[in-house]
Coordinates of C-alpha atoms in Angstrom, one line a residue:
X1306 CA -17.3 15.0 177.1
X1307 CA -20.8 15.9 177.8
X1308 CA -19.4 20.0 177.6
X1309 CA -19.3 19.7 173.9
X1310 CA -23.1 19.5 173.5
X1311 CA -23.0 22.8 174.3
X1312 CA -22.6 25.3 170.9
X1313 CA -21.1 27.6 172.8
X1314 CA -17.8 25.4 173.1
X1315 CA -17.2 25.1 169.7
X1316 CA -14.7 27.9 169.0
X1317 CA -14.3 27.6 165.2
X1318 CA -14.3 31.1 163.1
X1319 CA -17.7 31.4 163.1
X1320 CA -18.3 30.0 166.2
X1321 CA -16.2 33.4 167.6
X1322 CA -19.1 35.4 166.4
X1323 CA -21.7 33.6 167.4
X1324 CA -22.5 34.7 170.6
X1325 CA -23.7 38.0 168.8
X1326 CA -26.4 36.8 166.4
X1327 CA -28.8 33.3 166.8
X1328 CA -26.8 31.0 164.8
X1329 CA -24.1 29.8 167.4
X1330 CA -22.2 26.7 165.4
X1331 CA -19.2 26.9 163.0
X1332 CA -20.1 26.6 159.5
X1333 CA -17.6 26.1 156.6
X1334 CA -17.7 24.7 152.9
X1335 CA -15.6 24.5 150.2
X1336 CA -14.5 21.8 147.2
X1337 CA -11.8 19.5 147.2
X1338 CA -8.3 20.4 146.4
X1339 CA -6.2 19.5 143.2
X1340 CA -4.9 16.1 143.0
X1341 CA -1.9 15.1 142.1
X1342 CA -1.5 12.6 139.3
X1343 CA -2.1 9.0 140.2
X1344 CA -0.1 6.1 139.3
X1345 CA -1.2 3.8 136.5
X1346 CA -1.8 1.4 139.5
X1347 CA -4.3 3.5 140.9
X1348 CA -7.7 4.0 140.4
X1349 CA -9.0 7.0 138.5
X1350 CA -7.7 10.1 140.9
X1351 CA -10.9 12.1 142.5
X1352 CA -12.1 14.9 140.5
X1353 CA -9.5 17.9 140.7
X1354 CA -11.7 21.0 142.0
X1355 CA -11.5 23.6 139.4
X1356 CA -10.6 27.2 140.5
X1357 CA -13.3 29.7 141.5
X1358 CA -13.9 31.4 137.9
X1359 CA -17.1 34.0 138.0
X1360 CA -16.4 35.4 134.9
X1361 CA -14.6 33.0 133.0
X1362 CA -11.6 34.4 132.2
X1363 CA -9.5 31.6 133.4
X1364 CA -8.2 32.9 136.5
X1365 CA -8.8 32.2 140.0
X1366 CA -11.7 34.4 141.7
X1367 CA -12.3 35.1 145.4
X1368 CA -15.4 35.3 147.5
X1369 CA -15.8 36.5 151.4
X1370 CA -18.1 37.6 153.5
X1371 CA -18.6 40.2 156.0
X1372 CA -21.9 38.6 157.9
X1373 CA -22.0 40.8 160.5
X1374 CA -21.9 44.3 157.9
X1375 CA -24.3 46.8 158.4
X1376 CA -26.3 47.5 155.3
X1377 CA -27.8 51.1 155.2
X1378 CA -28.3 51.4 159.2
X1379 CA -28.8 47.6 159.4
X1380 CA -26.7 45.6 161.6
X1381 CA -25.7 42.6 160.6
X1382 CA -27.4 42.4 157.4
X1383 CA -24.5 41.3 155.9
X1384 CA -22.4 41.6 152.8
X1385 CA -20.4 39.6 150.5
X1386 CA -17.3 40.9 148.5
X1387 CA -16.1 38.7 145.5
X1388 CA -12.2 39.5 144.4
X1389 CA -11.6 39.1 140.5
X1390 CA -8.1 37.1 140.1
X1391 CA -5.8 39.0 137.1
X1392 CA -2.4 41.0 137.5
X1393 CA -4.9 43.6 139.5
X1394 CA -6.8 42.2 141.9
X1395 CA -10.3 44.1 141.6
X1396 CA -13.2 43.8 143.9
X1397 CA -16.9 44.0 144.1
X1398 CA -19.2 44.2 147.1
X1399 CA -22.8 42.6 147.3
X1400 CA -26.1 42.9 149.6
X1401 CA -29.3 42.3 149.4
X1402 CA -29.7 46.1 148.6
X1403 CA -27.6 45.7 145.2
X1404 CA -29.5 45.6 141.9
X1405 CA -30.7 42.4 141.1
X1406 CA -30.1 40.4 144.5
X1407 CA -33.2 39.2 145.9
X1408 CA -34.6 40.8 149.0
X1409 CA -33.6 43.7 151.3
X1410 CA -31.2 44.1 153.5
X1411 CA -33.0 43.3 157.4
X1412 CA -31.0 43.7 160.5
X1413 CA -29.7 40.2 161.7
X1414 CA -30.0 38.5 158.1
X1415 CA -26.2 37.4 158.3
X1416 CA -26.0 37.5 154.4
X1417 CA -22.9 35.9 153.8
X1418 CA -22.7 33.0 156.6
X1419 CA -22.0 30.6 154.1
X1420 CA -20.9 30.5 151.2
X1421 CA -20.3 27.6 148.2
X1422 CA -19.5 28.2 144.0
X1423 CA -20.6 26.1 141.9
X1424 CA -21.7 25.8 137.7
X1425 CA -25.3 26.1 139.0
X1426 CA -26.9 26.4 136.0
X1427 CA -25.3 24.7 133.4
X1428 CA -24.1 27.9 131.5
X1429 CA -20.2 27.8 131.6
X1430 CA -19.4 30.5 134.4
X1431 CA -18.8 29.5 138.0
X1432 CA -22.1 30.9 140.1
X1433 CA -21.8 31.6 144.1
X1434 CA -24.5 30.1 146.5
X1435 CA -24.5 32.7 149.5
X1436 CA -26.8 31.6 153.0
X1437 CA -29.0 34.3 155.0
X1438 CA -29.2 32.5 158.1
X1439 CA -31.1 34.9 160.0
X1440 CA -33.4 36.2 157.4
X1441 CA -37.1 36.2 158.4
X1442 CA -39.4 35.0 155.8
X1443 CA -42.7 36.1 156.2
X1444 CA -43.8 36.0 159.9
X1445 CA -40.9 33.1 160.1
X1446 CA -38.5 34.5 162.5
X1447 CA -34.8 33.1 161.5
X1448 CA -36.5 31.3 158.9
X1449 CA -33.7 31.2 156.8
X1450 CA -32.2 31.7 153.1
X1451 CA -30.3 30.9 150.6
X1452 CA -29.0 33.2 147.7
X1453 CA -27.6 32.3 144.2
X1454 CA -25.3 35.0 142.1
X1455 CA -25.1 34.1 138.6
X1456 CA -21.6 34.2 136.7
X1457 CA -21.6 35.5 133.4
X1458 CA -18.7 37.3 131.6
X1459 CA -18.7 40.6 133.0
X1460 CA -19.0 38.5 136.4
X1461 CA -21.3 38.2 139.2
X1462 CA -24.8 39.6 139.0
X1463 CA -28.5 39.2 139.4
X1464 CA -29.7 36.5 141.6
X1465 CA -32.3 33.7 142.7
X1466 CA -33.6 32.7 145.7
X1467 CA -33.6 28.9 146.7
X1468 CA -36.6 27.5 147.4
X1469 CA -37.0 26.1 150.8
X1470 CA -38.9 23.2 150.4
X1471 CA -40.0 23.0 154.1
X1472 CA -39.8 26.5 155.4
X1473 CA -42.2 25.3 158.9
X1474 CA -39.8 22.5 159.3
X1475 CA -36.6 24.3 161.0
X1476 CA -35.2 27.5 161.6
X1477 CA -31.7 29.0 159.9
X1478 CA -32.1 27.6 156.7
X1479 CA -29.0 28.1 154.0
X1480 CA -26.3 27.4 156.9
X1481 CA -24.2 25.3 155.9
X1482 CA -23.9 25.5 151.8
X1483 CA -22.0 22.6 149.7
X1484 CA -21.4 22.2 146.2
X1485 CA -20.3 18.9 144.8
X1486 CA -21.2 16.6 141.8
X1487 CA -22.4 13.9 144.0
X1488 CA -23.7 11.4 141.3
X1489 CA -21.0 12.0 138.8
X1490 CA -22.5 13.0 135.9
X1491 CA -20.0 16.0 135.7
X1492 CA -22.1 18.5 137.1
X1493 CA -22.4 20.9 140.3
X1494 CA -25.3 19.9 142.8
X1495 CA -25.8 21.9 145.9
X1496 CA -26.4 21.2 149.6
X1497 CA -28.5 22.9 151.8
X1498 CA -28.6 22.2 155.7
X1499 CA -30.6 24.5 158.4
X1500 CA -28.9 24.6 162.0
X1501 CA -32.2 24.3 164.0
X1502 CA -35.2 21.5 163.1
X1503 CA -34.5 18.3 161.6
X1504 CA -31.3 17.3 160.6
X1505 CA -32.2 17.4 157.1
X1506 CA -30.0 18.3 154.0
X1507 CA -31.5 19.2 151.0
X1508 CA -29.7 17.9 147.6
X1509 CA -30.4 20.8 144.9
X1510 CA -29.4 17.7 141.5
X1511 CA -29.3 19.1 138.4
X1512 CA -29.4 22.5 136.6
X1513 CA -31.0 24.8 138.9
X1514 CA -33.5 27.2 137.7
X1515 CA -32.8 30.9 137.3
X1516 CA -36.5 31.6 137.8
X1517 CA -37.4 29.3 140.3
X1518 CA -34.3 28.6 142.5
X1519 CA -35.4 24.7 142.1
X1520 CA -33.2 21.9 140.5
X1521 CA -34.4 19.7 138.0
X1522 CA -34.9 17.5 140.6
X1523 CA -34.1 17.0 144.9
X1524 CA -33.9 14.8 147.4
X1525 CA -33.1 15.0 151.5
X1526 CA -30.3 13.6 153.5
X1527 CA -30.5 12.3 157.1
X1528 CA -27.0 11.6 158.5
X1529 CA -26.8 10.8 162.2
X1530 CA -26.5 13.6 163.7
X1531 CA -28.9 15.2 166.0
X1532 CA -31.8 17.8 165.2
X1533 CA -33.3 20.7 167.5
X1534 CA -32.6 23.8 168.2
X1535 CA -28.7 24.3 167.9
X1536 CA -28.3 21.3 166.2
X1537 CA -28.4 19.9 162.5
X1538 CA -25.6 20.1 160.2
X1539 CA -22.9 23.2 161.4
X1540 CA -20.6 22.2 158.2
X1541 CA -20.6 20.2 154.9
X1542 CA -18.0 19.5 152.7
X1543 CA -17.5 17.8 149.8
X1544 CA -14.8 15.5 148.1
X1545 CA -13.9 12.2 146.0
X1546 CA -12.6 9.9 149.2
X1547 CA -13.4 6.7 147.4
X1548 CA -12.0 7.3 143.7
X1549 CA -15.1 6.3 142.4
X1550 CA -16.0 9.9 140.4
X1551 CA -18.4 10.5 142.7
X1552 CA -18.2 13.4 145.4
X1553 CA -19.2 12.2 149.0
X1554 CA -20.1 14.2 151.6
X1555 CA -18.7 14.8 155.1
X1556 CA -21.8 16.2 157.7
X1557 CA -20.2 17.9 160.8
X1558 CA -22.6 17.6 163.6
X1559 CA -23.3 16.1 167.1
X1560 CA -23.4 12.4 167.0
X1561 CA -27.1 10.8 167.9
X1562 CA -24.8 7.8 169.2
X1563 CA -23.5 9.9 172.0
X1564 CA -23.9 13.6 171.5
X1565 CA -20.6 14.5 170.4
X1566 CA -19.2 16.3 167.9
X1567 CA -18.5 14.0 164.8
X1568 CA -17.6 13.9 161.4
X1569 CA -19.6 11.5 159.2
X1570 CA -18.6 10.4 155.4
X1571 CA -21.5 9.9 153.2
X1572 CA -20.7 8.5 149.8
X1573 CA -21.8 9.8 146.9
X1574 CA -23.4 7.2 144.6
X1575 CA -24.9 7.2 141.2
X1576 CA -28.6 8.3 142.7
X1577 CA -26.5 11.3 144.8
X1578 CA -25.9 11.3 148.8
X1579 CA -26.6 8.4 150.7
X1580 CA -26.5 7.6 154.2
X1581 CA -26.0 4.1 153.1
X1582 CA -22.2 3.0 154.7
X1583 CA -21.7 6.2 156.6
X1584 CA -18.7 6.5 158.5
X1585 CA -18.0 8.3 161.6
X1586 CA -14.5 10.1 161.4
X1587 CA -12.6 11.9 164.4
X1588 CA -14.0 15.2 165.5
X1589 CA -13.8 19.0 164.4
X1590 CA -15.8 21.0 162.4
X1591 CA -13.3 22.2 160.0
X1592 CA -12.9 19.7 156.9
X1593 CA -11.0 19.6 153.8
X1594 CA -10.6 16.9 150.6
X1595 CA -7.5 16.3 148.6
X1596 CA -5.1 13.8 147.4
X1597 CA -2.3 14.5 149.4
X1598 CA -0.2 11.0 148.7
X1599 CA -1.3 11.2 145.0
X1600 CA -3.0 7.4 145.5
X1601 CA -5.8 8.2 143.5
X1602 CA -8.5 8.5 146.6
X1603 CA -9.3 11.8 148.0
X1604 CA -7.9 12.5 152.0
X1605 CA -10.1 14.0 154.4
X1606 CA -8.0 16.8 156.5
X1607 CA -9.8 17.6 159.5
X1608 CA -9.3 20.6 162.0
X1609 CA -9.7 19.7 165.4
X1610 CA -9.0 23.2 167.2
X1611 CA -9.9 22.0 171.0
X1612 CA -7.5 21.7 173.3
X1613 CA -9.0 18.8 175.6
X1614 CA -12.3 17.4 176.3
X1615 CA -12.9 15.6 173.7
X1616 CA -11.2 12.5 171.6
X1617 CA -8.4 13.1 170.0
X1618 CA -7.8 16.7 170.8
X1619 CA -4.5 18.1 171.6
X1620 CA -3.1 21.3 173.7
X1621 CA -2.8 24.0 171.1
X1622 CA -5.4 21.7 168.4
X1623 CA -4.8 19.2 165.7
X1624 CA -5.2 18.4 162.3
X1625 CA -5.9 14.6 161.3
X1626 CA -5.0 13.6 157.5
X1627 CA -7.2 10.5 157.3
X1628 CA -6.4 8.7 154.2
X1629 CA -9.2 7.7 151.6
X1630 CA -9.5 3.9 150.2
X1631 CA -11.6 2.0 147.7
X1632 CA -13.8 1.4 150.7
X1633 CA -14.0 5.1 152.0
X1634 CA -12.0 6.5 154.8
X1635 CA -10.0 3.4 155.2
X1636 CA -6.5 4.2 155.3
X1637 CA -3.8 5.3 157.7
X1638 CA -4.5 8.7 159.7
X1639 CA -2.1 11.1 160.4
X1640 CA -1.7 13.8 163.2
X1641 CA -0.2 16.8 163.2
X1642 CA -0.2 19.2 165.9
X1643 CA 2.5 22.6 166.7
X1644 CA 4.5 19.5 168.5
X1645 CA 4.9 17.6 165.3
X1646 CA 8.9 17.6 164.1
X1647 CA 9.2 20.5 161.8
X1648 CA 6.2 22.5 162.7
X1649 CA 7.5 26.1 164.0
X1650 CA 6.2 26.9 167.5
X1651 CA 5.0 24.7 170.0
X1652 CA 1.2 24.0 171.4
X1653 CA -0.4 26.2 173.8
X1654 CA -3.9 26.6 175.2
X1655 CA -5.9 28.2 173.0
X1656 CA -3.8 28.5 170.0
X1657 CA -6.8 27.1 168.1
X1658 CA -4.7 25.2 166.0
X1659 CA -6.5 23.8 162.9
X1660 CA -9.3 26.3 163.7
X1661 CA -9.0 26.6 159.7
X1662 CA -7.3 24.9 156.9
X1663 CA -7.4 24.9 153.1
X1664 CA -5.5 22.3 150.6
X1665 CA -3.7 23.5 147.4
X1666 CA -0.4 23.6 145.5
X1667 CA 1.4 26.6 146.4
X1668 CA 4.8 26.1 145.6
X1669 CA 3.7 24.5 141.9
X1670 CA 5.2 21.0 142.1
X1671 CA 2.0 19.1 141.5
X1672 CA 2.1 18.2 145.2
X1673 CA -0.5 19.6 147.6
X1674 CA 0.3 21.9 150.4
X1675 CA -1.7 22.4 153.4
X1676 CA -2.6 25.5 155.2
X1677 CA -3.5 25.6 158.8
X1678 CA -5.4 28.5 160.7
X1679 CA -4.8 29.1 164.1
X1680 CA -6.4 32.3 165.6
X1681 CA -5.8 32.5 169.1
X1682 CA -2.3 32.2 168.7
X1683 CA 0.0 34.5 171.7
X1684 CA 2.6 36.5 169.0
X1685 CA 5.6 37.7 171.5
X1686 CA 2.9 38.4 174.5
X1687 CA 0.2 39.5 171.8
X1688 CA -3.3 38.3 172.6
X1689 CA -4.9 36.3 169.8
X1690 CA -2.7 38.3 167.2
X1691 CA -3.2 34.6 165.4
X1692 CA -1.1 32.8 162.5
X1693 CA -1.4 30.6 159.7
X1694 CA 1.4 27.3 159.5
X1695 CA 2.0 26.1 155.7
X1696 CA 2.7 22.6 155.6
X1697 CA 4.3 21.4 152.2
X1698 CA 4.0 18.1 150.2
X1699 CA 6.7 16.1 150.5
X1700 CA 8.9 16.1 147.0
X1701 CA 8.6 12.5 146.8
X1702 CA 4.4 12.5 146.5
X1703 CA 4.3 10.6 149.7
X1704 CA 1.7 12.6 151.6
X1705 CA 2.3 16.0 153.5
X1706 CA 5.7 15.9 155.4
X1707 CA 5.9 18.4 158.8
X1708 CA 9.3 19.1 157.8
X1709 CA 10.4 22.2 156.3
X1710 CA 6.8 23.8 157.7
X1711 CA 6.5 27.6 157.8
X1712 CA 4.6 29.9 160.3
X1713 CA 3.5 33.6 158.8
X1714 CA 2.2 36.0 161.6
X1715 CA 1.4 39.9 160.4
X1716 CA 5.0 40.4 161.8
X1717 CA 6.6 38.2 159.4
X1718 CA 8.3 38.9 156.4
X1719 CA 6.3 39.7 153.5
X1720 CA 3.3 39.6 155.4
X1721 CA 1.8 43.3 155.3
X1722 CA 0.4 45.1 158.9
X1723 CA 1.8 44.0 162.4
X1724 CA 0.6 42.1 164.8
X1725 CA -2.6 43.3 167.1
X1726 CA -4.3 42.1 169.7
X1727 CA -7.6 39.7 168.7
X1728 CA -6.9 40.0 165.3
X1729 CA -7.5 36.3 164.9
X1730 CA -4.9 36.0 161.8
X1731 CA -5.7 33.0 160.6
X1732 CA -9.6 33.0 161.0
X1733 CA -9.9 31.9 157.5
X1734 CA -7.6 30.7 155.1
X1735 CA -8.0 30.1 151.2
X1736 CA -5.7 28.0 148.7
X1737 CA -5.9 29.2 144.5
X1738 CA -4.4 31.0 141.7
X1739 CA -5.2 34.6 141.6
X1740 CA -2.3 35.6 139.3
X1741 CA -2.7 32.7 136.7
X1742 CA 1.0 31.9 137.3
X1743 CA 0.0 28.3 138.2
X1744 CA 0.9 28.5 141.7
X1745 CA -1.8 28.6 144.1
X1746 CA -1.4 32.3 146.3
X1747 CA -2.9 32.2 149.8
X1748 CA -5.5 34.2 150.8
X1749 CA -5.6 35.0 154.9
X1750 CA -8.8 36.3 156.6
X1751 CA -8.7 38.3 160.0
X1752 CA -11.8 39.0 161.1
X1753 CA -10.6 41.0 164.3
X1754 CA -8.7 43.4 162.8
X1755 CA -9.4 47.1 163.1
X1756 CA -11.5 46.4 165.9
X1757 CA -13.9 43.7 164.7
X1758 CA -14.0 45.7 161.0
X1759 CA -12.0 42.9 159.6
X1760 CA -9.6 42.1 156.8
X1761 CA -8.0 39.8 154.2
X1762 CA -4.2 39.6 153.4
X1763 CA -3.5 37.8 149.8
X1764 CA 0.0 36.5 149.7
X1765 CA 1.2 35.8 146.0
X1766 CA 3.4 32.2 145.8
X1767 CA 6.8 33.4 144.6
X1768 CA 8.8 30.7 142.6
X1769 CA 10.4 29.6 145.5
X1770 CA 7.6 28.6 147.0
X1771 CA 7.4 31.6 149.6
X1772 CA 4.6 33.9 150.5
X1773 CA 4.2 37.7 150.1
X1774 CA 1.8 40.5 149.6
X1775 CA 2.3 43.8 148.9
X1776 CA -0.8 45.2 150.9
X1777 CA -4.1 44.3 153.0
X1778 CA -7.7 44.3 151.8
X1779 CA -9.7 46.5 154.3
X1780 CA -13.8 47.1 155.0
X1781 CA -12.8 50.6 153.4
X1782 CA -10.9 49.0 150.5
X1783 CA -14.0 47.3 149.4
X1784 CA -17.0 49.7 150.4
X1785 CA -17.9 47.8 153.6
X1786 CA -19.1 50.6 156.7
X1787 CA -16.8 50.4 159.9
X1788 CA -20.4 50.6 162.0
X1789 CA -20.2 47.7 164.5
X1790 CA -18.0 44.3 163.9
X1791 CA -18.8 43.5 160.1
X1792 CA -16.1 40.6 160.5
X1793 CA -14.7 41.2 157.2
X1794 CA -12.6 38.2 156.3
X1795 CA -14.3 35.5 158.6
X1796 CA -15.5 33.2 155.6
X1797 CA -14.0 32.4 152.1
X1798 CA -16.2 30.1 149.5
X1799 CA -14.2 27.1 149.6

């Protein structure tokens, strides 16, 4: 057990890359999924998420980073490329050298770490939160930043910087990011965590200025998990377990009840976050919400990617489904591994199974679908060439059903490119409509491809409910430089 203090263990999507830069821990983020319709029975259902919309124009957007990009002879400065949904896809690419984005671009800023949208300031248009990790403020080395780009019609542009409220206090501020309306009052509050110094997360409530970067007003979060350097929060998430309105919270972290890596459900309440009935759930640092059984309480699906070593994990990795209650994270739990009945393939060490996973309805039956990373998956003898599994929602509404689950790999049909070694297919993967045709289109990232450059594979949902894409989106696609590993692909805004 004790081996899984150490961040260089974790060996999420981030935590890959890590070894390269100061920030060693997996970070994710991302809102809850769409629910499917409760039963008059139920309570209210949790709040569906509503699709990633910059500039309003009712279809899906995309956001993902390239942390590791260098930035006019900077390395790893970091960019951040947002894809406007529509018949065309269209992209735009963003770094702290672009008009009206605060800052400059400074090697090792990892602009782009994390990312989270969210309605930030009230106006209509979805805005995106981006963290700078490794930005040095002042004579702060590693300080720490985080980033807002305001939505507006024409789409992103401009941005604020958030203010830190205690920039002596901890190092790598803006990593993780979470939006989430947290005291229900129908509006977007973000979360801010730091990965080194106290294990304090800052609650942005309220509109947040454009001027500023303040919200009308804040408050700080102390789950138990531990502080120091290498500690603190590597991922939050955010999601309606309860079906109370409210958003809760779940804190990835190591546990100050033993030191090991643990998920803990805050509930949201109608004064925000509170630690107040926290609940420890099983371990891995990926995390999603949805209402997968269409009970009315959100379901926290959790990536557990190790293969041993710690509780619960399985050879190849796992994915726990544990189902949301009145009381919180009550209900039954289900596992699914690449052993389960129905899931294609078989586990293997180092598959990383679960090493990513995103919830939304692909196939358009108002049931949610699941969609699990795994990286380091062996393709006919190729190293890491990776692969995603899609795991459906059972016809019936009962919950997601292993049966009938599909396996993509860049060899697959409809799937464009081939298989390469440490591609890490699979590093990232990303649920919403990009075509407006109501079913939700996957999004794949690879962050190894090309060498380290990286990539992103949309796959449009097909009546059928089956996945293709016509071609890949490459660092020369969107305007990203080849120089170094820019890691193009490795994180979506969730």
């Amino acid at each position: 057990m004790a081996q899984h203090k150490r961040t260089s263990t974790i060996r999420s999507r981030r935590g890959r890359i890590a070894a390269a830069t100061a920030v060693t821990a997996a970070l994710t983020g991302g809102l809850l999924g769409l629910s499917a319709t409760a039963s008059s029975a139920a309570p209210a259902a949790p709040l569906p998420s509503h699709e990633t919309d910059f500039n309003g124009d009712g279809v899906a957007d995309l956001a993902t980073s390239a942390p590791h990009a260098t930035v006019g002879g900077k390395d790893s400065a970091g960019q951040v490329t947002v894809t406007y949904g529509g018949s065309t896809l269209r992209h735009k690419t963003f770094s702290q050298n672009s008009t009206g984005v605060p800052g400059t671009a400074e090697s090792g800023d990892l602009f782009g770490y994390d990312l989270a949208y969210g309605d930030f300031d009230r106006d209509g248009y979805d805005d995106l939160a981006i963290g700078a990790p490794g930005e040095d403020v002042g004579s702060d080395k590693d300080g720490g930043t985080a980033q807002i780009l305001w939505g507006s019609a024409s789409g992103l542009g401009g941005g604020t910087t958030v203010q830190d409220p205690r920039p002596t206090g901890h190092d790598f501020f803006g990593a993780p990011l979470e939006a989430g309306d947290f005291d229900g009052d129908g509006t977007d509050d973000l979360a801010v965590g730091a990965r080194s110094g106290a294990a304090t997360i800052d609650v942005l409530d309220g509109k947040i200025s454009r001027t500023h970067g303040t919200g009308s007003s804040r408050y700080t979060v102390k789950p138990a998990i531990m502080s120091g350097e290498g500690a603190g929060p590597f991922n939050l998430h955010s999601g309606d377990v309860n079906g109370d309105g409210r958003d809760d919270l779940i804190v990835d972290g190591y546990s100050t009840a033993d030191g090991d890596n643990a998920n803990l459900w805050l509930p949201g309440t109608a004064s925000g976050v509170r630690t107040t009935g926290q609940q420890r759930l099983p371990a891995g640092v990926i995390t999603d919400i949805g209402d997968t059984d269409g009970d009315g309480y959100g379901d926290i699906i959790i990536g557990l990617e190790w293969d041993d070593g710690i509780s619960g994990a399985n050879k190849g990795g796992s994915v726990y489904v544990v189902h949301g209650a009145a009381n919180g994270p009550y209900g039954d739990t289900q596992v699914i591994t690449q052993d389960s009945s129905g899931v294609p393939g078989s586990g293997e060490k180092g598959d990383s199974f679960g090493n990513e996973l995103d919830l939304g309805d692909i196939n358009g039956d108002g049931h949610l679908d699941l969609v699990v990373g795994s990286a380091g998956e062996d393709i006919d003898g190729v190293e890491d060439a990776g692969a995603v599994t899609v795991v459906y929602g059972a016809a019936d509404g009962s919950g997601l059903s292993t049966r009938g689950a599909v396996l993509l790999s860049q060899d697959s049909a409809g799937v464009p490119n081939t298989n390469e070694k440490h591609d890490f297919f699979g590093s990232d993967v990303h649920v919403d409509d990009l075509n407006g045709d109501g079913r939700g289109d996957v999004t794949v990232g690879a962050y190894g491809e090309n060498g380290g450059n990286g990539a992103i594979y949309p796959l449009t949902s097909k009546a059928n409910g089956t996945l293709a894409g016509s071609a890949g989106v490459y660092t020369s696609t969107v305007g990203i430089s080849a120089t170094g590993t820019p890691h193009f692909g490795v994180n979506f805004a969730d």
